[in-house]
Amino acid sequence: MPGLRAYGYWRREVPVGDPKEDETLSLAPFKPKALYLSSYGAANTRLRESALDIIGKTGLNAVVIDVKNDRGMIAYKTDVPLATEIGAQKVITIKHIQRLMDDLHQEGIYTIARIVVFKDNVLALARPDLAVRTAGGAIWRDREGLAWTDPFSRQVWDYNIDIAIEAAKAPDLNPRTPWRGYRGALGAIIAEKPVAAPGSRYLYSDINFEALGVIVQRISGESLDVYCAKHIFGPLGMLQTTFRPPAWERYRVAPTEYLGGRLRWGKVHDPTAYRMGGVSGHAGLFSTAGDLAIFAQMLLNGGALHDIRILDRRSVGQMTVPQSPPGKVRLRGLGWDLAAPFAPNRDDLLPVGAYDHTGFTGTLLWIDPVSRTYVIILTNRVYPFGKGNAGPLRKAVVQLLSSHLGPLTDAEVEASRPRLGRYYALVNRPDVGPSKVQTGMGGPRRHYVQQFSGNRPVSG
């Protein structure tokens, strides 16, 4: 559902459809009167409840929450790559930012993000080239002993702008917007606006795959679940894979989480897919390790299995090589995270060759065409209250498998995956340099970041 907003007014939702001729839409004036909450205060239930009590007894109507504090620490899990690289998330105080926003908005409280921009001790010390310096060249510190970043640095600006955009714009359809079902989701998707120019940044988002599901339905004339069963799962023999499993098979499904006081069991956990009726291009599929093994083998074979072709070989190759915008640290394919192959020295290899995808509830499908190996992990980290962590298990399994295979060189990976030739040619150029970053399950790895010349990216 589209929304209208203007400075000094409450946002207003407007039903999808053509506006009436000469129709005037009015917005309610709003003047925020806010109470400040540090990131620790916002995350602490007792302090947050005390703040809500004060708001309820006074004329206050908003809260200001630290997103990035005056030390440079970011309060919640962010997808901004530089934040992870410099250690700005060593202490995550707000573990469920969306849940916190939902709670505050349900109380009718307006939320304002506080981002301290140039007083950033973490960034200044991790990247001395971005720090304010004394006349003698040393890093300047204020009376608190904290370093500041250069306010004239474009990279400092971009870093803080990325944080601000992420804080202001959730990368999925707003769960507070009153829509329901397939048509409601379609209207909400149409109402969304890009937060950055196409091809300029990476942002994990469900919306593109939700739209992809709609495209499949419109082109095929079949609903997404029927199309997948008819053209993918059935031909491959994936007979245990489906959207919306029947109630009589619920005993085979792992329950997820208590939501609204009720246990979500046998239905999709993702809130958007749930509101769409359980069928969506981004979530809602139930399967078994056996069926996923069939799917993984099909991809290892280049899109076919037992003389049944599901994907063109070129499509599999294209979606599993770097497609990230130029100059970005995190490498993504089309719908896949990219990673180094299974090998005891994989931390020393470039982060390409294999590909994987994780699921919010604790699942993982990791496919390595170099060793022709795949890993399927179906854990249930969200039961019963959404506080589990599948990360350590995933990392341990990948390390265990890697330790039982032989070491590799980048040249061997390139030889096994010829489509990566353009990427390897790019990183071997003199205008491209390495940087060590933390990239998920493998620990520190070499990443290569494309450098820019003027306003034109290096080709390749």
Coordinates of C-alpha atoms in Angstrom, one line a residue:
M1 CA 0.0 0.0 0.0
P2 CA 1.5 3.4 -1.0
G3 CA 2.2 5.9 1.7
L4 CA 2.4 9.7 1.7
R5 CA 4.8 11.5 3.9
A6 CA 6.1 15.0 4.5
Y7 CA 8.3 16.7 7.0
G8 CA 6.3 17.6 10.1
Y9 CA 3.4 15.2 9.3
W10 CA 2.4 11.6 10.1
R11 CA 2.8 9.1 7.3
R12 CA -0.5 8.2 5.7
E13 CA -1.3 4.9 3.9
V14 CA -3.4 5.2 0.7
P15 CA -5.2 2.3 -1.0
V16 CA -3.8 1.1 -4.3
G17 CA -5.8 2.5 -7.3
D18 CA -6.3 5.6 -9.3
P19 CA -6.9 8.7 -7.3
K20 CA -10.2 10.4 -7.8
E21 CA -10.3 13.5 -9.9
D22 CA -9.3 16.6 -7.9
E23 CA -9.1 14.5 -4.7
T24 CA -7.2 16.2 -1.9
L25 CA -5.3 14.0 0.6
S26 CA -4.6 15.6 4.0
L27 CA -1.8 14.7 6.4
A28 CA -2.0 15.0 10.1
P29 CA 0.5 17.5 11.6
F30 CA 3.1 16.0 13.9
K31 CA 5.7 17.7 16.1
P32 CA 8.1 15.2 17.7
K33 CA 8.9 15.6 21.4
A34 CA 11.5 12.9 22.1
L35 CA 13.2 11.1 24.9
Y36 CA 16.8 10.0 24.2
L37 CA 17.7 6.3 24.7
S38 CA 21.3 5.1 24.3
S39 CA 21.7 1.8 22.4
Y40 CA 22.1 0.1 25.8
G41 CA 18.9 1.7 27.1
A42 CA 16.9 0.7 24.1
A43 CA 18.1 -2.9 24.4
N44 CA 17.5 -3.2 28.2
T45 CA 13.9 -4.2 28.8
R46 CA 13.7 -2.4 32.2
L47 CA 15.1 0.9 31.0
R48 CA 13.0 0.8 27.8
E49 CA 9.8 0.1 29.8
S50 CA 10.7 3.0 32.1
A51 CA 11.1 5.3 29.1
L52 CA 7.7 4.1 27.7
D53 CA 6.1 4.8 31.1
I54 CA 7.5 8.4 31.1
I55 CA 6.3 8.9 27.5
G56 CA 2.8 7.7 28.5
K57 CA 2.6 10.1 31.4
T58 CA 3.9 13.2 29.6
G59 CA 3.5 15.0 26.3
L60 CA 6.4 13.1 24.7
N61 CA 5.7 11.1 21.5
A62 CA 9.0 10.0 20.2
V63 CA 12.3 8.3 21.1
V64 CA 15.8 9.0 19.8
I65 CA 17.9 5.8 19.7
D66 CA 21.7 5.6 19.2
V67 CA 22.3 3.7 15.9
K68 CA 26.0 4.7 15.8
N69 CA 27.3 6.2 19.1
D70 CA 30.1 8.7 19.8
R71 CA 32.6 5.8 20.0
G72 CA 31.7 4.7 16.5
M73 CA 30.0 1.4 17.6
I74 CA 26.9 0.3 15.7
A75 CA 24.1 -1.0 17.9
Y76 CA 22.6 -3.7 15.7
K77 CA 23.7 -6.2 13.0
T78 CA 24.4 -4.2 9.8
D79 CA 25.1 -5.3 6.3
V80 CA 27.4 -2.3 5.7
P81 CA 30.7 -4.1 4.8
L82 CA 33.1 -1.4 6.2
A83 CA 31.4 -1.7 9.7
T84 CA 32.3 -5.4 9.9
E85 CA 35.8 -4.8 8.5
I86 CA 36.8 -2.1 11.1
G87 CA 35.2 -3.9 14.1
A88 CA 32.3 -1.5 14.7
Q89 CA 30.1 -4.4 15.7
K90 CA 32.1 -6.1 18.4
V91 CA 29.2 -5.5 20.9
I92 CA 25.7 -5.7 19.4
T93 CA 23.4 -4.3 22.0
I94 CA 20.2 -4.3 20.0
K95 CA 19.9 -7.9 18.8
H96 CA 16.4 -7.7 17.2
I97 CA 16.1 -4.2 15.7
Q98 CA 12.9 -4.9 13.7
R99 CA 11.2 -6.4 16.8
L100 CA 12.1 -3.3 18.8
M101 CA 10.8 -1.0 16.1
D102 CA 7.6 -3.0 15.9
D103 CA 7.1 -2.7 19.7
L104 CA 7.6 1.1 19.6
H105 CA 5.4 1.7 16.6
Q106 CA 2.6 -0.4 18.2
E107 CA 2.7 2.0 21.1
G108 CA 2.3 4.9 18.6
I109 CA 5.8 6.1 19.3
Y110 CA 7.8 7.9 16.5
T111 CA 11.4 6.7 16.2
I112 CA 14.5 8.8 15.4
A113 CA 17.9 7.4 14.7
R114 CA 20.9 9.2 16.2
I115 CA 24.1 8.7 14.1
V116 CA 27.3 10.4 15.4
V117 CA 29.2 11.0 12.2
F118 CA 32.7 12.3 12.5
K119 CA 33.5 11.5 16.1
D120 CA 34.3 7.9 15.3
N121 CA 37.2 6.4 17.2
V122 CA 36.7 2.9 15.7
L123 CA 36.9 4.0 12.1
A124 CA 39.7 6.5 12.7
L125 CA 42.0 4.0 14.4
A126 CA 41.2 1.1 11.9
R127 CA 41.7 3.4 9.0
P128 CA 44.3 6.0 9.9
D129 CA 44.1 7.4 6.3
L130 CA 40.5 8.7 7.2
A131 CA 41.5 10.2 10.6
V132 CA 41.9 13.9 11.5
R133 CA 45.6 14.5 12.1
T134 CA 47.8 17.0 14.0
A135 CA 50.2 19.3 12.2
G136 CA 52.9 16.8 13.0
G137 CA 51.0 13.9 11.3
A138 CA 49.8 12.0 14.4
I139 CA 46.2 11.1 14.9
W140 CA 44.4 13.9 16.7
R141 CA 42.4 13.1 19.8
D142 CA 39.9 15.1 21.8
R143 CA 39.7 15.6 25.5
E144 CA 38.2 12.2 25.9
G145 CA 41.1 10.6 24.1
L146 CA 38.9 9.7 21.1
A147 CA 40.0 10.1 17.5
W148 CA 37.8 11.8 14.8
T149 CA 37.4 11.1 11.1
D150 CA 38.1 13.6 8.4
P151 CA 34.9 15.5 7.6
F152 CA 36.1 16.2 4.1
S153 CA 36.6 12.6 3.2
R154 CA 34.0 11.2 0.7
Q155 CA 34.6 7.7 2.0
V156 CA 33.6 8.8 5.5
W157 CA 30.5 10.4 4.1
D158 CA 29.5 7.3 2.2
Y159 CA 30.1 5.1 5.2
N160 CA 27.7 7.1 7.4
I161 CA 25.2 7.6 4.6
D162 CA 25.1 3.8 4.1
I163 CA 24.4 3.4 7.8
A164 CA 21.7 6.1 7.7
I165 CA 20.0 4.5 4.7
E166 CA 20.0 1.1 6.3
A167 CA 18.5 2.5 9.5
A168 CA 15.8 4.4 7.7
K169 CA 14.8 1.7 5.2
A170 CA 14.1 -1.9 6.1
P171 CA 15.1 -4.1 3.1
D172 CA 11.8 -5.9 3.1
L173 CA 8.2 -4.9 2.9
N174 CA 7.1 -3.0 6.0
P175 CA 5.4 -5.6 8.3
R176 CA 3.4 -2.7 9.9
T177 CA 1.8 -1.7 6.6
P178 CA -1.8 -3.0 6.5
W179 CA -1.7 -5.4 3.5
R180 CA -2.6 -9.0 3.1
G181 CA -2.4 -11.7 0.5
Y182 CA -0.9 -11.9 -3.0
R183 CA -2.5 -8.7 -4.3
G184 CA -1.7 -6.8 -1.2
A185 CA 1.9 -7.7 -1.4
L186 CA 2.0 -6.7 -5.1
G187 CA 0.7 -3.3 -4.2
A188 CA 3.2 -2.9 -1.4
I189 CA 6.1 -3.9 -3.8
I190 CA 5.0 -1.4 -6.4
A191 CA 4.9 1.3 -3.7
E192 CA 8.5 0.6 -2.6
K193 CA 11.2 3.0 -4.0
P194 CA 14.9 2.1 -4.5
V195 CA 17.2 3.3 -1.8
A196 CA 20.2 3.6 -4.1
A197 CA 20.9 3.8 -7.9
P198 CA 20.8 0.4 -9.6
G199 CA 24.2 -1.3 -9.7
S200 CA 25.7 1.1 -7.1
R201 CA 25.4 -1.0 -3.9
Y202 CA 24.5 -4.3 -2.4
L203 CA 21.6 -4.6 0.0
Y204 CA 20.1 -8.0 1.1
S205 CA 16.5 -7.8 0.2
D206 CA 13.5 -10.1 -0.2
I207 CA 11.6 -7.8 -2.5
N208 CA 13.4 -8.8 -5.7
F209 CA 12.7 -12.5 -5.2
E210 CA 9.1 -11.7 -4.2
A211 CA 8.8 -9.9 -7.5
L212 CA 10.5 -12.8 -9.3
G213 CA 7.8 -15.1 -8.0
V214 CA 5.2 -12.7 -9.5
I215 CA 7.0 -12.7 -12.8
V216 CA 7.0 -16.5 -12.9
Q217 CA 3.3 -16.6 -12.3
R218 CA 2.5 -14.0 -15.0
I219 CA 4.7 -15.6 -17.7
S220 CA 3.7 -19.2 -17.0
G221 CA 0.0 -18.6 -16.1
E222 CA 0.5 -20.9 -13.1
S223 CA 0.8 -20.1 -9.5
L224 CA 4.4 -20.3 -8.1
D225 CA 3.8 -23.4 -6.1
V226 CA 2.1 -25.2 -9.0
Y227 CA 4.9 -24.1 -11.4
C228 CA 7.7 -25.4 -9.1
A229 CA 6.0 -28.7 -8.5
K230 CA 5.3 -29.2 -12.2
H231 CA 8.6 -28.0 -13.7
I232 CA 11.2 -28.5 -11.0
F233 CA 10.3 -30.7 -8.1
G234 CA 8.3 -33.3 -9.9
P235 CA 10.7 -34.0 -12.8
L236 CA 13.7 -34.2 -10.3
G237 CA 11.8 -36.5 -8.0
M238 CA 11.9 -34.1 -5.1
L239 CA 8.6 -35.5 -3.8
Q240 CA 9.1 -34.2 -0.2
T241 CA 9.4 -30.5 -1.3
T242 CA 6.4 -28.2 -1.2
F243 CA 4.9 -25.0 -0.2
R244 CA 2.2 -25.2 2.5
P245 CA 2.6 -28.8 3.7
P246 CA -0.7 -30.4 4.6
A247 CA -1.8 -30.5 8.3
W248 CA -1.6 -34.2 8.5
E249 CA 2.2 -34.0 7.8
R250 CA 2.9 -31.4 10.4
Y251 CA 4.5 -34.0 12.7
R252 CA 7.4 -34.1 10.1
V253 CA 8.0 -30.3 10.3
A254 CA 10.2 -28.7 12.9
P255 CA 8.2 -26.0 14.8
T256 CA 9.8 -22.6 14.7
E257 CA 8.9 -19.8 17.1
Y258 CA 6.2 -18.6 19.5
L259 CA 4.8 -15.6 17.7
G260 CA 1.9 -13.6 19.3
G261 CA 1.7 -16.2 22.0
R262 CA 1.2 -19.1 19.5
L263 CA 3.7 -21.6 18.2
R264 CA 4.3 -21.3 14.5
W265 CA 4.4 -24.9 13.3
G266 CA 3.9 -26.3 9.8
K267 CA 3.6 -22.8 8.3
V268 CA 6.3 -20.5 7.0
H269 CA 8.2 -18.5 9.6
D270 CA 9.0 -15.5 7.4
P271 CA 6.5 -12.7 8.2
T272 CA 6.0 -11.5 4.6
A273 CA 5.6 -15.0 3.1
Y274 CA 3.2 -15.8 5.9
R275 CA 1.0 -12.8 5.1
M276 CA 1.2 -13.7 1.4
G277 CA -0.5 -17.0 2.2
G278 CA 2.6 -19.1 2.5
V279 CA 3.8 -19.0 -1.2
S280 CA 6.4 -16.5 -2.2
G281 CA 9.5 -16.3 -4.4
H282 CA 11.7 -15.6 -1.3
A283 CA 10.5 -18.0 1.4
G284 CA 7.9 -20.6 2.3
L285 CA 9.5 -23.8 0.9
F286 CA 9.6 -26.9 3.0
S287 CA 12.0 -29.8 2.1
T288 CA 14.2 -32.6 3.4
A289 CA 17.9 -33.2 3.2
G290 CA 17.4 -35.9 0.7
D291 CA 15.5 -33.7 -1.7
L292 CA 18.0 -30.8 -1.3
A293 CA 20.7 -33.3 -2.1
I294 CA 19.0 -33.9 -5.5
F295 CA 18.8 -30.2 -6.1
A296 CA 22.5 -29.7 -5.2
Q297 CA 23.5 -32.5 -7.5
M298 CA 21.5 -30.9 -10.3
L299 CA 23.5 -27.7 -9.9
L300 CA 26.8 -29.5 -9.7
N301 CA 25.9 -31.1 -13.0
G302 CA 25.4 -27.7 -14.6
G303 CA 21.6 -27.6 -14.3
A304 CA 20.6 -31.2 -15.2
L305 CA 20.1 -34.6 -13.5
H306 CA 19.3 -38.0 -15.1
D307 CA 18.8 -36.4 -18.5
I308 CA 16.3 -33.9 -17.1
R309 CA 17.5 -30.3 -17.6
I310 CA 16.1 -27.7 -15.2
L311 CA 18.6 -24.8 -15.9
D312 CA 20.8 -24.0 -18.8
R313 CA 24.5 -24.6 -18.0
R314 CA 25.4 -21.0 -18.8
S315 CA 22.7 -19.8 -16.3
V316 CA 24.2 -21.9 -13.5
G317 CA 27.7 -20.5 -14.4
Q318 CA 26.4 -16.9 -14.6
M319 CA 24.6 -16.9 -11.2
T320 CA 27.6 -18.4 -9.3
V321 CA 30.3 -15.8 -10.3
P322 CA 30.7 -12.3 -8.9
Q323 CA 27.8 -10.0 -9.8
S324 CA 28.4 -7.4 -7.1
P325 CA 28.6 -3.7 -8.0
P326 CA 32.2 -2.5 -8.7
G327 CA 34.2 -1.6 -5.6
K328 CA 32.2 -3.6 -3.1
V329 CA 33.9 -5.9 -0.6
R330 CA 31.2 -8.5 -0.3
L331 CA 30.9 -10.7 -3.3
R332 CA 27.5 -12.0 -4.4
G333 CA 26.3 -14.0 -7.3
L334 CA 22.7 -14.0 -8.5
G335 CA 20.9 -15.1 -5.4
W336 CA 24.0 -16.8 -3.8
D337 CA 26.8 -15.8 -1.5
L338 CA 30.2 -16.6 -2.9
A339 CA 33.0 -18.3 -1.0
A340 CA 36.2 -20.2 -1.4
P341 CA 36.1 -23.9 -2.1
F342 CA 36.4 -26.6 0.6
A343 CA 40.1 -26.9 1.4
P344 CA 42.3 -26.8 4.5
N345 CA 43.8 -23.5 3.3
R346 CA 40.6 -21.9 2.1
D347 CA 41.2 -18.8 4.2
D348 CA 44.1 -18.0 2.0
L349 CA 42.2 -18.4 -1.2
L350 CA 40.1 -15.8 -3.0
P351 CA 36.5 -15.9 -1.9
V352 CA 35.1 -17.4 -5.1
G353 CA 34.7 -20.9 -6.5
A354 CA 31.9 -22.2 -4.2
Y355 CA 28.5 -20.7 -3.4
D356 CA 26.0 -21.0 -0.6
H357 CA 22.8 -19.7 0.9
T358 CA 21.7 -19.6 4.5
G359 CA 18.1 -19.5 5.9
F360 CA 17.0 -17.3 8.8
T361 CA 15.7 -20.3 10.8
G362 CA 19.1 -22.0 10.7
T363 CA 19.5 -23.7 7.4
L364 CA 22.4 -23.9 4.9
L365 CA 23.0 -25.2 1.4
W366 CA 26.7 -24.9 0.4
I367 CA 27.8 -26.2 -3.1
D368 CA 31.4 -26.5 -4.1
P369 CA 31.9 -27.3 -7.8
V370 CA 35.7 -27.5 -7.4
S371 CA 35.6 -30.5 -5.1
R372 CA 32.1 -31.5 -6.4
T373 CA 30.9 -31.5 -2.8
Y374 CA 27.8 -30.1 -1.2
V375 CA 26.8 -29.5 2.5
I376 CA 23.2 -29.4 3.7
I377 CA 22.5 -28.2 7.3
L378 CA 18.9 -28.1 8.5
T379 CA 18.9 -26.8 12.0
N380 CA 16.2 -25.0 13.9
R381 CA 17.8 -22.1 15.7
V382 CA 14.5 -20.1 16.3
Y383 CA 12.7 -22.6 18.5
P384 CA 11.2 -21.7 20.9
F385 CA 11.8 -17.9 21.3
G386 CA 14.1 -17.0 18.3
K387 CA 17.3 -16.7 20.3
G388 CA 19.4 -19.6 18.9
N389 CA 22.6 -19.2 16.8
A390 CA 23.4 -21.7 14.1
G391 CA 26.6 -19.8 13.0
P392 CA 29.1 -21.8 15.1
L393 CA 27.7 -25.1 13.9
R394 CA 27.8 -24.1 10.3
K395 CA 31.4 -22.9 10.7
A396 CA 32.4 -26.1 12.4
V397 CA 30.9 -28.3 9.7
V398 CA 32.6 -26.3 6.9
Q399 CA 36.0 -26.5 8.7
L400 CA 35.6 -30.2 9.4
L401 CA 34.9 -31.0 5.7
S402 CA 37.7 -28.7 4.5
S403 CA 40.2 -30.4 6.8
H404 CA 39.6 -33.7 5.1
L405 CA 40.3 -32.4 1.6
G406 CA 43.6 -31.5 -0.1
P407 CA 44.9 -27.9 -0.3
L408 CA 44.2 -25.8 -3.4
T409 CA 45.8 -22.8 -5.2
D410 CA 43.9 -19.9 -6.8
A411 CA 45.2 -21.2 -10.2
E412 CA 43.6 -24.6 -9.6
V413 CA 40.3 -23.0 -8.6
E414 CA 40.4 -20.9 -11.8
A415 CA 41.2 -23.9 -13.9
S416 CA 38.2 -25.8 -12.4
R417 CA 35.9 -22.8 -12.8
P418 CA 36.8 -21.1 -16.2
R419 CA 34.0 -18.6 -15.8
L420 CA 36.0 -17.0 -13.0
G421 CA 38.7 -16.0 -15.4
R422 CA 37.5 -12.4 -15.8
Y423 CA 37.5 -12.0 -12.0
Y424 CA 41.0 -13.4 -11.6
A425 CA 42.2 -11.2 -14.4
L426 CA 40.7 -8.2 -12.6
V427 CA 42.3 -8.9 -9.2
N428 CA 45.7 -9.4 -10.8
R429 CA 45.7 -5.9 -12.3
P430 CA 48.0 -3.3 -10.6
D431 CA 45.0 -1.0 -10.0
V432 CA 43.3 -3.5 -7.8
G433 CA 44.5 -4.1 -4.2
P434 CA 43.8 -6.6 -1.5
S435 CA 42.3 -5.9 1.9
K436 CA 41.8 -8.3 4.8
V437 CA 38.2 -8.4 6.0
Q438 CA 36.1 -10.8 8.1
T439 CA 33.8 -12.7 5.7
G440 CA 31.6 -15.1 7.6
M441 CA 32.4 -18.7 8.3
G442 CA 35.9 -18.9 7.1
G443 CA 37.6 -16.2 9.3
P444 CA 39.9 -13.6 7.8
R445 CA 40.3 -13.9 4.0
R446 CA 41.9 -11.9 1.3
H447 CA 39.3 -9.8 -0.6
Y448 CA 40.1 -7.8 -3.6
V449 CA 38.3 -4.5 -4.1
Q450 CA 38.0 -2.9 -7.5
Q451 CA 39.5 0.6 -7.5
F452 CA 38.0 3.5 -9.4
S453 CA 39.6 6.0 -11.8
G454 CA 37.7 9.2 -11.8
N455 CA 34.0 8.4 -12.2
R456 CA 34.6 5.3 -14.3
P457 CA 35.1 1.9 -12.8
V458 CA 37.9 -0.3 -14.1
S459 CA 36.4 -2.7 -16.6
G460 CA 36.3 -6.4 -16.0

